[in-house]
Coordinates of C-alpha atoms in Angstrom, one line a residue:
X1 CA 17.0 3.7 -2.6
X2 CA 14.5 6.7 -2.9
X3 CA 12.3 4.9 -1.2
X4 CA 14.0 4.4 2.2
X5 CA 15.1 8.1 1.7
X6 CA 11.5 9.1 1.6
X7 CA 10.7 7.1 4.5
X8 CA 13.1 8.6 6.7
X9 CA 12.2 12.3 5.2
X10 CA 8.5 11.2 6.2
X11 CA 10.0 10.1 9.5
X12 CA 11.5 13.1 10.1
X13 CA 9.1 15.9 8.5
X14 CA 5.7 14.1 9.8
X15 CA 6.9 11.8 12.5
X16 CA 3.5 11.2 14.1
X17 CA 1.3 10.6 10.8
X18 CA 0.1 7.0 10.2
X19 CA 2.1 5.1 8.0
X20 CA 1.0 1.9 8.3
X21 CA -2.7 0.5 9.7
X22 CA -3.5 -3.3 9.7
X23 CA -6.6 -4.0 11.5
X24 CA -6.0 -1.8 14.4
X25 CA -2.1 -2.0 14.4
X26 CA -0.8 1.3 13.2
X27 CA 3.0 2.7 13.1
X28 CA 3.6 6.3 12.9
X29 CA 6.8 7.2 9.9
X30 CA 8.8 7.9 12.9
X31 CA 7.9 4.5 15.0
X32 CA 8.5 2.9 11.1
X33 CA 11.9 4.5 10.5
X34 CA 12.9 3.0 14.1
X35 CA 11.6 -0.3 13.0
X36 CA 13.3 -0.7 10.3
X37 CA 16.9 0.4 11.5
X38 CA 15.9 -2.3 14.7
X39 CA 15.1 -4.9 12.2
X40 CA 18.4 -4.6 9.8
X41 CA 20.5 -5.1 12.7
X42 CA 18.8 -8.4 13.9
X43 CA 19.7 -9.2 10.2
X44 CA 23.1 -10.9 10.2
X45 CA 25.4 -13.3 8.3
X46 CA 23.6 -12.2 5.4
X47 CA 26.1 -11.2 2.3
X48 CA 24.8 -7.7 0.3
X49 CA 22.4 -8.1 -2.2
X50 CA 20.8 -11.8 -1.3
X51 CA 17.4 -13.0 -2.0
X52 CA 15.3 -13.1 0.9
X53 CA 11.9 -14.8 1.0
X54 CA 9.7 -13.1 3.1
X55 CA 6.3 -16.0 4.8
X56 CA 4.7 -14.2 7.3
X57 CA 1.2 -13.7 7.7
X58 CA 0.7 -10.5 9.7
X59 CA 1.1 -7.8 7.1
X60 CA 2.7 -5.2 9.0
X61 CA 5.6 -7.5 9.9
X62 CA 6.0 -7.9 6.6
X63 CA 5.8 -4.8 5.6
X64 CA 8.3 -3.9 8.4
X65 CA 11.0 -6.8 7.0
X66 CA 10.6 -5.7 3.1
X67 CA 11.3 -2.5 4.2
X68 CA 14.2 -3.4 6.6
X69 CA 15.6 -5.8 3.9
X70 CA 15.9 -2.6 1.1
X71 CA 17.7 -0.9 4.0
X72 CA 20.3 -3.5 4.4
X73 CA 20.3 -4.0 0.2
X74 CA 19.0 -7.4 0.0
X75 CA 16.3 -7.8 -2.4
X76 CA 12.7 -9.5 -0.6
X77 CA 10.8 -12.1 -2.5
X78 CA 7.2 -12.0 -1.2
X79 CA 6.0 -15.3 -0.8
X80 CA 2.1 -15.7 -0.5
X81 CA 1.7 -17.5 3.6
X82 CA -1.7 -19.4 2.1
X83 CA 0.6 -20.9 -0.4
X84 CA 1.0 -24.9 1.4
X85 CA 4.9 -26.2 2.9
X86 CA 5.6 -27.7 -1.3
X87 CA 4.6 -24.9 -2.7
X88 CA 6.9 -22.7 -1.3
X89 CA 9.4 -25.5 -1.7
X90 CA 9.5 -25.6 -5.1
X91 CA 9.8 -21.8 -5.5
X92 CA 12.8 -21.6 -3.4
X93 CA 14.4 -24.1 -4.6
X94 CA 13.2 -23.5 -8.6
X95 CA 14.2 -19.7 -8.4
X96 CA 17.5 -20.6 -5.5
X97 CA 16.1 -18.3 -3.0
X98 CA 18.9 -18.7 -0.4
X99 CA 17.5 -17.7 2.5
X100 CA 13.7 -17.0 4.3
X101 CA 11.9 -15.3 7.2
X102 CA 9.5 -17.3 8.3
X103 CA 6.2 -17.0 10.8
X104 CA 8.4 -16.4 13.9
X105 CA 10.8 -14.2 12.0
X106 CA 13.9 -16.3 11.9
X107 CA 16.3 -16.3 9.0
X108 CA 17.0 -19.4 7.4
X109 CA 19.3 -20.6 5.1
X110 CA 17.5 -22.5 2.5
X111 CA 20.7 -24.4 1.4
X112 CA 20.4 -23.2 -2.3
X113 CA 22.2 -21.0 -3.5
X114 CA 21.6 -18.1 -4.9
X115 CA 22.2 -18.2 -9.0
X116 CA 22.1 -14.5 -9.8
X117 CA 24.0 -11.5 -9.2
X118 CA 22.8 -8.1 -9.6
X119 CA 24.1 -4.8 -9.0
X120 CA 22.1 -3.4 -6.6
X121 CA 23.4 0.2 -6.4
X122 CA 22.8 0.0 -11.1
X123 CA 19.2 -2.1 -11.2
X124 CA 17.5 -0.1 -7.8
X125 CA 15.0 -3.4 -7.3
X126 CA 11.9 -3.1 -5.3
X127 CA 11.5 -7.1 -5.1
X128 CA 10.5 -10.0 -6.4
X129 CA 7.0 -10.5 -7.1
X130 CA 5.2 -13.4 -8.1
X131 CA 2.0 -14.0 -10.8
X132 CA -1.3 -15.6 -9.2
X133 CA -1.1 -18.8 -11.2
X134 CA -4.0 -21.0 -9.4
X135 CA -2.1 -23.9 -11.6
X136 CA 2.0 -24.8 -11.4
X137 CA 5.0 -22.7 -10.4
X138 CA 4.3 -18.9 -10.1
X139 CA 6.2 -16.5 -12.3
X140 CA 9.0 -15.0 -10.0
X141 CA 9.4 -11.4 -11.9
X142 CA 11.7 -8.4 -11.0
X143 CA 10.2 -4.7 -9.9
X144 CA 12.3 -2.1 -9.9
X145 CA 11.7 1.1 -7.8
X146 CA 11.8 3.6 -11.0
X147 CA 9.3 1.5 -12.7
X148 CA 7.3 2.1 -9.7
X149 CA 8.2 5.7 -9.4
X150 CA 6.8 6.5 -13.3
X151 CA 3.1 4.5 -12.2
X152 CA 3.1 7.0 -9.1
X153 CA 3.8 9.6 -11.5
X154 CA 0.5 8.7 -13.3
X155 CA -1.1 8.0 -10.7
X156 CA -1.1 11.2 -9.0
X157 CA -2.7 13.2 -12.0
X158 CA -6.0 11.1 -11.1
X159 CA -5.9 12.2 -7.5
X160 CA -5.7 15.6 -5.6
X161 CA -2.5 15.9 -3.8
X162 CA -4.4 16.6 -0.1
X163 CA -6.0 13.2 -0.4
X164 CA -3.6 11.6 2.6
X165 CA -5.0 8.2 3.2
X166 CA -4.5 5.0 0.7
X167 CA -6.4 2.0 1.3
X168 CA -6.3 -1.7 -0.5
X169 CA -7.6 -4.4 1.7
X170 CA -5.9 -7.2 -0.6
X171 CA -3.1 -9.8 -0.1
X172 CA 0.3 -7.9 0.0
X173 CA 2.0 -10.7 -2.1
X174 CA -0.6 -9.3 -4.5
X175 CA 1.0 -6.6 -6.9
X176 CA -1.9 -4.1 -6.4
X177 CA -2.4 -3.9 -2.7
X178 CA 1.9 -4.1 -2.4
X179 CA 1.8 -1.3 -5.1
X180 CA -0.5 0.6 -3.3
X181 CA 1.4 0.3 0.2
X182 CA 4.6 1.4 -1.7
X183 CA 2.8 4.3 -3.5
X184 CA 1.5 5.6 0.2
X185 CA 4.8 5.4 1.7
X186 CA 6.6 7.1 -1.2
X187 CA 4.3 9.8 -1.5
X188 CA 3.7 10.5 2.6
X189 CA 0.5 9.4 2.9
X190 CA -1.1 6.6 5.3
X191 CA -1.9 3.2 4.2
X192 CA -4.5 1.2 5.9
X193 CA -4.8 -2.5 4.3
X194 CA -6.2 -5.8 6.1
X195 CA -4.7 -8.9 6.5
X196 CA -8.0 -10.7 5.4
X197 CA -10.7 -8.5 3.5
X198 CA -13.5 -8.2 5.3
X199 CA -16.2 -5.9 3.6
X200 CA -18.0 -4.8 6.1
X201 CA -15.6 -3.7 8.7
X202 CA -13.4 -2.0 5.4
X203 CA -17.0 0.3 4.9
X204 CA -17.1 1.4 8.4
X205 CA -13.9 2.4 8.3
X206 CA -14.0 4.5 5.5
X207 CA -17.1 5.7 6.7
X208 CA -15.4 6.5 10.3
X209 CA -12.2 8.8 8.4
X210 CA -14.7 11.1 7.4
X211 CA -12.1 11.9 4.4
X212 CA -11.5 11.5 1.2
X213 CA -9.6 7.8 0.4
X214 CA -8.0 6.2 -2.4
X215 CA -9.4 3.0 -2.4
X216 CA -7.1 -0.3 -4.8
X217 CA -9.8 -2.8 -5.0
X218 CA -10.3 -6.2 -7.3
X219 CA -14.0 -6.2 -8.8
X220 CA -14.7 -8.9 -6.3
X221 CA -14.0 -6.9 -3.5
X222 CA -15.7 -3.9 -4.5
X223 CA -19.2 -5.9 -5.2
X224 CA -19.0 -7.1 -1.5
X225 CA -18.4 -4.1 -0.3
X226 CA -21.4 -2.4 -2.1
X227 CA -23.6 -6.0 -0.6
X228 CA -22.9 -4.2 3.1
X229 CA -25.5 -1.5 1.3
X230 CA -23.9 1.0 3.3
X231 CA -24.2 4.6 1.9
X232 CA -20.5 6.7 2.2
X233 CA -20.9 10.6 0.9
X234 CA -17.1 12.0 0.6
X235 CA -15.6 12.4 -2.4
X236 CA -13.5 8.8 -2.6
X237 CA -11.5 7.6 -5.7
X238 CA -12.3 4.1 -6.2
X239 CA -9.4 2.6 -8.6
X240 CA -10.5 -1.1 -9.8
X241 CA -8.1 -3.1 -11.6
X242 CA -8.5 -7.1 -12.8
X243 CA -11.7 -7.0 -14.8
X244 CA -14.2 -5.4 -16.2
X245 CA -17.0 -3.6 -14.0
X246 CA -20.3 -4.9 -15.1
X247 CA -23.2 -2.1 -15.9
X248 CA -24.8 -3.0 -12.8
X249 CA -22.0 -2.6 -10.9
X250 CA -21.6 1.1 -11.3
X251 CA -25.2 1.2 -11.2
X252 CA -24.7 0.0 -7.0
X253 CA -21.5 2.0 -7.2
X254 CA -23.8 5.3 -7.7
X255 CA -25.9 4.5 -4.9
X256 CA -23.3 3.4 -2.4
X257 CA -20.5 5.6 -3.3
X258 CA -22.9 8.9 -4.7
X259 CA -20.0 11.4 -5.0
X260 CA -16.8 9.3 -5.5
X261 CA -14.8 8.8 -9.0
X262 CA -14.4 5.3 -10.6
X263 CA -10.8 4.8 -12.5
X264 CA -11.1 1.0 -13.9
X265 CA -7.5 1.0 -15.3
X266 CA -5.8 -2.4 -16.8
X267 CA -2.6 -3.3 -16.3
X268 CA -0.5 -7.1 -15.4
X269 CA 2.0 -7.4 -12.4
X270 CA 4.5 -7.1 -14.7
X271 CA 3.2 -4.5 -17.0
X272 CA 2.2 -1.9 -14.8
X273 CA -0.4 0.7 -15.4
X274 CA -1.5 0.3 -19.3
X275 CA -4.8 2.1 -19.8
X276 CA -7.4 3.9 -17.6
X277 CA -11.1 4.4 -18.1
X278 CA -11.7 7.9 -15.8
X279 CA -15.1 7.9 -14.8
X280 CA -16.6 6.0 -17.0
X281 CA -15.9 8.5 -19.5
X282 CA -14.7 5.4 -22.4
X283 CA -16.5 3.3 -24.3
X284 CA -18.8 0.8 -22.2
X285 CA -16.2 -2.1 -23.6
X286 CA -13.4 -0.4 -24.0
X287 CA -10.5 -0.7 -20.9
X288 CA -10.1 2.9 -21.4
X289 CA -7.1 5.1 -23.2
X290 CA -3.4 4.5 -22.9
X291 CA -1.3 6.1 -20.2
X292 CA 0.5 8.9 -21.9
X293 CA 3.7 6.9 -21.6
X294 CA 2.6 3.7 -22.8
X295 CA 3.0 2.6 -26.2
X296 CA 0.7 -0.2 -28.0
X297 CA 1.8 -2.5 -31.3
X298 CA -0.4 -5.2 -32.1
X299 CA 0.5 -8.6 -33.9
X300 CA -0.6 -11.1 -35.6
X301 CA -3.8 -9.2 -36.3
X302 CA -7.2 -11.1 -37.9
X303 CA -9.3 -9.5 -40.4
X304 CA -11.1 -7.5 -37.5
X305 CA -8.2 -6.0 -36.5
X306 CA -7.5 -8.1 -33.3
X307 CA -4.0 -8.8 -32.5
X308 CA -2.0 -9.7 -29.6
X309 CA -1.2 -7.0 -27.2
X310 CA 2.6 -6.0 -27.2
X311 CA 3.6 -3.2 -24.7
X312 CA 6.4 -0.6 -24.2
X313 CA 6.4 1.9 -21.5
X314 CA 8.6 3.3 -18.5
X315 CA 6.5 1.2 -16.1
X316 CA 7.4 -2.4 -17.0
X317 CA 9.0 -5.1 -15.1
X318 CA 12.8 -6.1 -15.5
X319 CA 12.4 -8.9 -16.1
X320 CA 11.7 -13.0 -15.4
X321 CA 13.6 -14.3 -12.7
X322 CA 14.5 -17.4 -14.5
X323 CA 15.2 -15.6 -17.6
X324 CA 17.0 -12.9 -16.7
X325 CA 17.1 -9.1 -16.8
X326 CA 14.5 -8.0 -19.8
X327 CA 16.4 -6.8 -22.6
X328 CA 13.7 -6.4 -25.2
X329 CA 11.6 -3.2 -24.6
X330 CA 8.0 -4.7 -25.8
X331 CA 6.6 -6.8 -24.1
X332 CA 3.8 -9.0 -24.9
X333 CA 0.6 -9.3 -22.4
X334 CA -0.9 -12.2 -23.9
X335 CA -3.9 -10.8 -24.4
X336 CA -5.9 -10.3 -28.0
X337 CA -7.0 -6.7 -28.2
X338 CA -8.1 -3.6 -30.9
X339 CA -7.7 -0.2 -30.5
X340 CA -10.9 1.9 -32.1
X341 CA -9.7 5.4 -34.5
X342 CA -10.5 7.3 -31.1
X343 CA -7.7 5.6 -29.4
X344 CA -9.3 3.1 -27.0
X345 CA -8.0 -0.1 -26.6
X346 CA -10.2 -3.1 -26.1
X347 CA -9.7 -6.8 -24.8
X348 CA -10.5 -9.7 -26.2
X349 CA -9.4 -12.3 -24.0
X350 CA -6.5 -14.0 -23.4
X351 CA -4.4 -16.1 -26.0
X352 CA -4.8 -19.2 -24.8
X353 CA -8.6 -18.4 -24.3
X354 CA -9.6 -17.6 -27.5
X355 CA -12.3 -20.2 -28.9
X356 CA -11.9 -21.4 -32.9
X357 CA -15.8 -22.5 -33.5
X358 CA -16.3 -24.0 -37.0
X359 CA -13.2 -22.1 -38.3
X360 CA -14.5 -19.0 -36.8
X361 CA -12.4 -16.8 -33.7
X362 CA -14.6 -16.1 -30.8
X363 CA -13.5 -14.9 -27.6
X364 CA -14.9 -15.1 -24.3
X365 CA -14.4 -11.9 -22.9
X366 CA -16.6 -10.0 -24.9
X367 CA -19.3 -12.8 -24.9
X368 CA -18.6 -12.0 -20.9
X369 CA -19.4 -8.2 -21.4
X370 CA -22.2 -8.7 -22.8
X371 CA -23.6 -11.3 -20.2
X372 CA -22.3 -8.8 -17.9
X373 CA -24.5 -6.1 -18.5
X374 CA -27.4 -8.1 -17.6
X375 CA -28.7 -8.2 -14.3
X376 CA -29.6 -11.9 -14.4
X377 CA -25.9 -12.8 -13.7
X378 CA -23.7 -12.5 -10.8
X379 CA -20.1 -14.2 -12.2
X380 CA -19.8 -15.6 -15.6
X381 CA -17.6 -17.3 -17.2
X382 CA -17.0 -18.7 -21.2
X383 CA -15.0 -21.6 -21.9
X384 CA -14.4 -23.9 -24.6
X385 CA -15.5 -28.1 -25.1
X386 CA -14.3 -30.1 -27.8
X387 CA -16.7 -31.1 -30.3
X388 CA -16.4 -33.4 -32.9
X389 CA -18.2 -31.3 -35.5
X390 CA -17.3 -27.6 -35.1
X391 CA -14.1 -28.3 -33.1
X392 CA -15.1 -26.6 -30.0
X393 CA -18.4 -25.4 -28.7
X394 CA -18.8 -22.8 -26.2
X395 CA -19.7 -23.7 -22.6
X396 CA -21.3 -20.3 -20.2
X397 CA -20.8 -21.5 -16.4
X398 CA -22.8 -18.7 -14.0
X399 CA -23.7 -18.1 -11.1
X400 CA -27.0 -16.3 -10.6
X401 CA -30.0 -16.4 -7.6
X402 CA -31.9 -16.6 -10.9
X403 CA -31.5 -20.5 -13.5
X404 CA -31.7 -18.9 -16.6
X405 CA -33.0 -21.1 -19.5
X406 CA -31.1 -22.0 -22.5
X407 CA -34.0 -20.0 -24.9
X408 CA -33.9 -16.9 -22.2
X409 CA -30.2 -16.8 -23.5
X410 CA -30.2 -17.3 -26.7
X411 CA -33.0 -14.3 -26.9
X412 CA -31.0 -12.0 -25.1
X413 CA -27.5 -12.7 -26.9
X414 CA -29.3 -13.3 -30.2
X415 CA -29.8 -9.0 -29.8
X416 CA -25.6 -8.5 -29.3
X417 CA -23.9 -11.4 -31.0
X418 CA -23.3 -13.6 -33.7
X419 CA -25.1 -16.5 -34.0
X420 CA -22.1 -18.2 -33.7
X421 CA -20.4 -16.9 -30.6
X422 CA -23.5 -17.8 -28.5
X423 CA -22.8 -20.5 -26.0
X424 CA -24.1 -24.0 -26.9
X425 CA -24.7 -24.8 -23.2
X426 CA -25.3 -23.1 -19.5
X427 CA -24.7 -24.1 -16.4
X428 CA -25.6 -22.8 -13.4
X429 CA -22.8 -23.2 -10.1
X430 CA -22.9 -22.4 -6.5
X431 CA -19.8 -20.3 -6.5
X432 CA -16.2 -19.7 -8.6
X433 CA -12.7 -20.6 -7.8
X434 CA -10.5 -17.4 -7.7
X435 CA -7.2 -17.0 -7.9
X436 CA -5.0 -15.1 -5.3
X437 CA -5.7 -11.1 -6.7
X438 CA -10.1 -11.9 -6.8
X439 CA -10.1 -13.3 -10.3
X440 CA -11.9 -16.0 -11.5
X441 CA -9.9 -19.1 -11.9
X442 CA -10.4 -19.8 -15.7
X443 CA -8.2 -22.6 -15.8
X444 CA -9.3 -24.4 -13.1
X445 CA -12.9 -23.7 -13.7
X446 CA -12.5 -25.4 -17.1
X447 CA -10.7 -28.5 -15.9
X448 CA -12.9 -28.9 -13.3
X449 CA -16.0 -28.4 -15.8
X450 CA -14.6 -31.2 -18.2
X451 CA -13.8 -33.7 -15.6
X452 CA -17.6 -33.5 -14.9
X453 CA -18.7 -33.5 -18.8
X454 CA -20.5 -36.0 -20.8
X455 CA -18.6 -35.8 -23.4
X456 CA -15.5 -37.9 -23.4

């Protein structure tokens, strides 16, 4: 695997750089490489090319074991350590994980067995990855390493080749931040994550590099970090990935990061990298243009143009774990999207999202970019109520230090929308539910808003 042969080139070319920082706890590529030959030997019993869940909180260990499981060609399944005891249950015994490391870093058998083969030396997987669902089973997905490889590839034509230090304080059972980790070890460079974000103590450690740093960060993260008000002058590269940035957002970005680079690109755990917007340099609702080896087909289009987002690139997944290795080379996002005749490809909301008011499509998302813009709102979020009438009715939920009245909207949306795609009701909440990767929870936040309705 090219990765574990980079690692030990690392090792032995720039033995005493930092490979790995976690909240103080660093390992150089040479203290790495010795970890992870130490590691593969205490790793025994286990038949070539098993599944291996990996549940242990400190990221470094894990780090340490998904590394030391691709030496021994096993194939690690990270499991998120907030998810409870049943939930990680039900994924081992849904997707027959045989065997897991747990918190003290014992191997267990799970007593299921394993129901797929694969040809480890052929398919070159990374992992197995699993989708942020906040509701029922996660999606256990393949990665393989040249999928990877072609997203590095892309990646390093937005940054200069002396930046040396990759930072992404999420979750590693998160495909960014574990993407990012991977990307830093591949290419040489030293990743620092956290294993909980803190804003303030990531901001001070940027600040205290005094280098350049690419920095992988949800929109969630990246406003708390600009709350600490704190004022860092090198030239960073801030890549944002999960939503939109609002207007106000870069507006804080400019003051707290003056000379760094923005690259908003949107892309799905199993996708990959799909577009980019560099610098702000796309269309203020537009995700940006396609990576150069991306290709887009829309279907099921409406008389606007909007279709459903179908995908075909080098950077894809392999596949569903319970469905087997992908054959078909589109793949569909789920997502309803347009591309303008410049080339830029806009969103439109998810599938199941999309709102049908009095026979009329609407879609949250850009009722959300509009909201967005303002600087009334903090989070917002669009969902659907039934109504008897126009068969569903949208709903805004916000939060805000301002309570915005229902005519206050109306005014402002009246200036950007369709009469019909303005919200029928607001309502003002203390805080969202997010999901794992910083987004909001849309499913939940709807359940939870029509368990609470009037109407019936």
């Amino acid at each position: 695997m090219q990765l574990i042969n980079k690692i030990a080139e690392h090792a032995q070319q720039n033995g005493n750089q930092i490979a790995l920082e976690f909240d103080g706890q660093r390992l150089t590529y040479q203290q790495l490489q010795v970890k992870i030959i130490e590691v593969s030997k205490q790793m025994t019993g286990l038949s070539v090319n098993q599944f291996v869940g990996i549940s242990i909180k400190d990221p470094l260990d894990t780090m340490v074991y998904y590394l030391a499981l691709l030496y021994k060609e096993h194939l690690p399944c990270l499991l998120d350590y907030r998810w409870s005891n049943e939930q990680v249950n039900q994924i081992l015994k849904y997707y027959h994980i045989p065997y897991i490391i747990d918190e003290q870093h014992e191997v267990f058998a799970t007593g299921y067995k394993q129901q797929r083969a694969y040809d480890f030396e052929q398919l070159q997987f990374l992992h197995i990855g699993f989708t942020s669902g906040t509701t029922g089973l996660p999606k256990a997905y393949y990665r393989d390493e040249l999928s990877w490889i072609h997203s590095y590839f892309e990646n390093e034509k937005l940054i200069p080749k002396s930046l040396t230090t990759v930072i992404a304080p999420g979750p590693l059972a998160h495909s960014l931040s574990l993407y990012a980790c991977i990307y830093a070890l591949y290419s040489g460079r030293t990743f620092i994550g956290q294993q909980n974000f803190n804003a303030l103590t990531l901001m001070e450690r940027v600040n205290n590099l005094q280098q350049n740093v690419a920095l992988f960060l949800v929109p969630t993260m990246l406003a708390s970090c600009l709350n600490v008000k704190k004022v860092l002058n090198k030239n960073h590269y801030i890549f944002s990935s999960g939503d939109k940035l609002s207007e106000h957002v870069r507006d804080k970005v400019d003051v707290s990061f003056p000379k760094s680079i923005i690259v908003e690109f949107f892309g799905t755990s199993e996708a990959s990298f799909i577009s980019y917007n560099y610098d702000n340099q796309a269309p203020a609702q537009s995700v940006g243009l396609p990576f150069d080896n991306v290709n887009i087909k829309l279907t099921q289009k409406d008389e606007n143009n909007i279709g459903i987002l179908n995908i075909k690139s080098d950077m894809v997944f392999s596949g569903y774990v319970d469905k087997g290795i992908l054959q078909s080379s589109w793949i569909s996002t789920g997502d309803f999207a347009s591309i303008d005749k410049y080339g830029y490809l806009y969103l439109h909301g998810r599938a199941n999202d999309r709102l049908i008011i009095g026979g009329r499509n609407v879609y949250p998302s850009e009722v959300e970019h509009v909201l967005q813009a303002s600087e009334w709102f903090d989070e917002v979020l669009v969902i659907g109520q039934p109504h008897p009438t126009f068969g569903e009715v949208a709903i805004l939920i916000y939060t805000s230090d301002k309570t915005i009245t229902y005519r206050e909207l109306k005014q402002y949306l009246s200036k950007h929308l369709a009469r019909y795609k303005i919200p029928s009701k607001l309502k003002k909440i203390t805080q969202f539910k997010h999901t794992a990767s910083g987004k909001i929870a849309r499913k939940a936040m709807k359940e939870w808003y029509l368990e609470r309705s009037e109407y019936k």
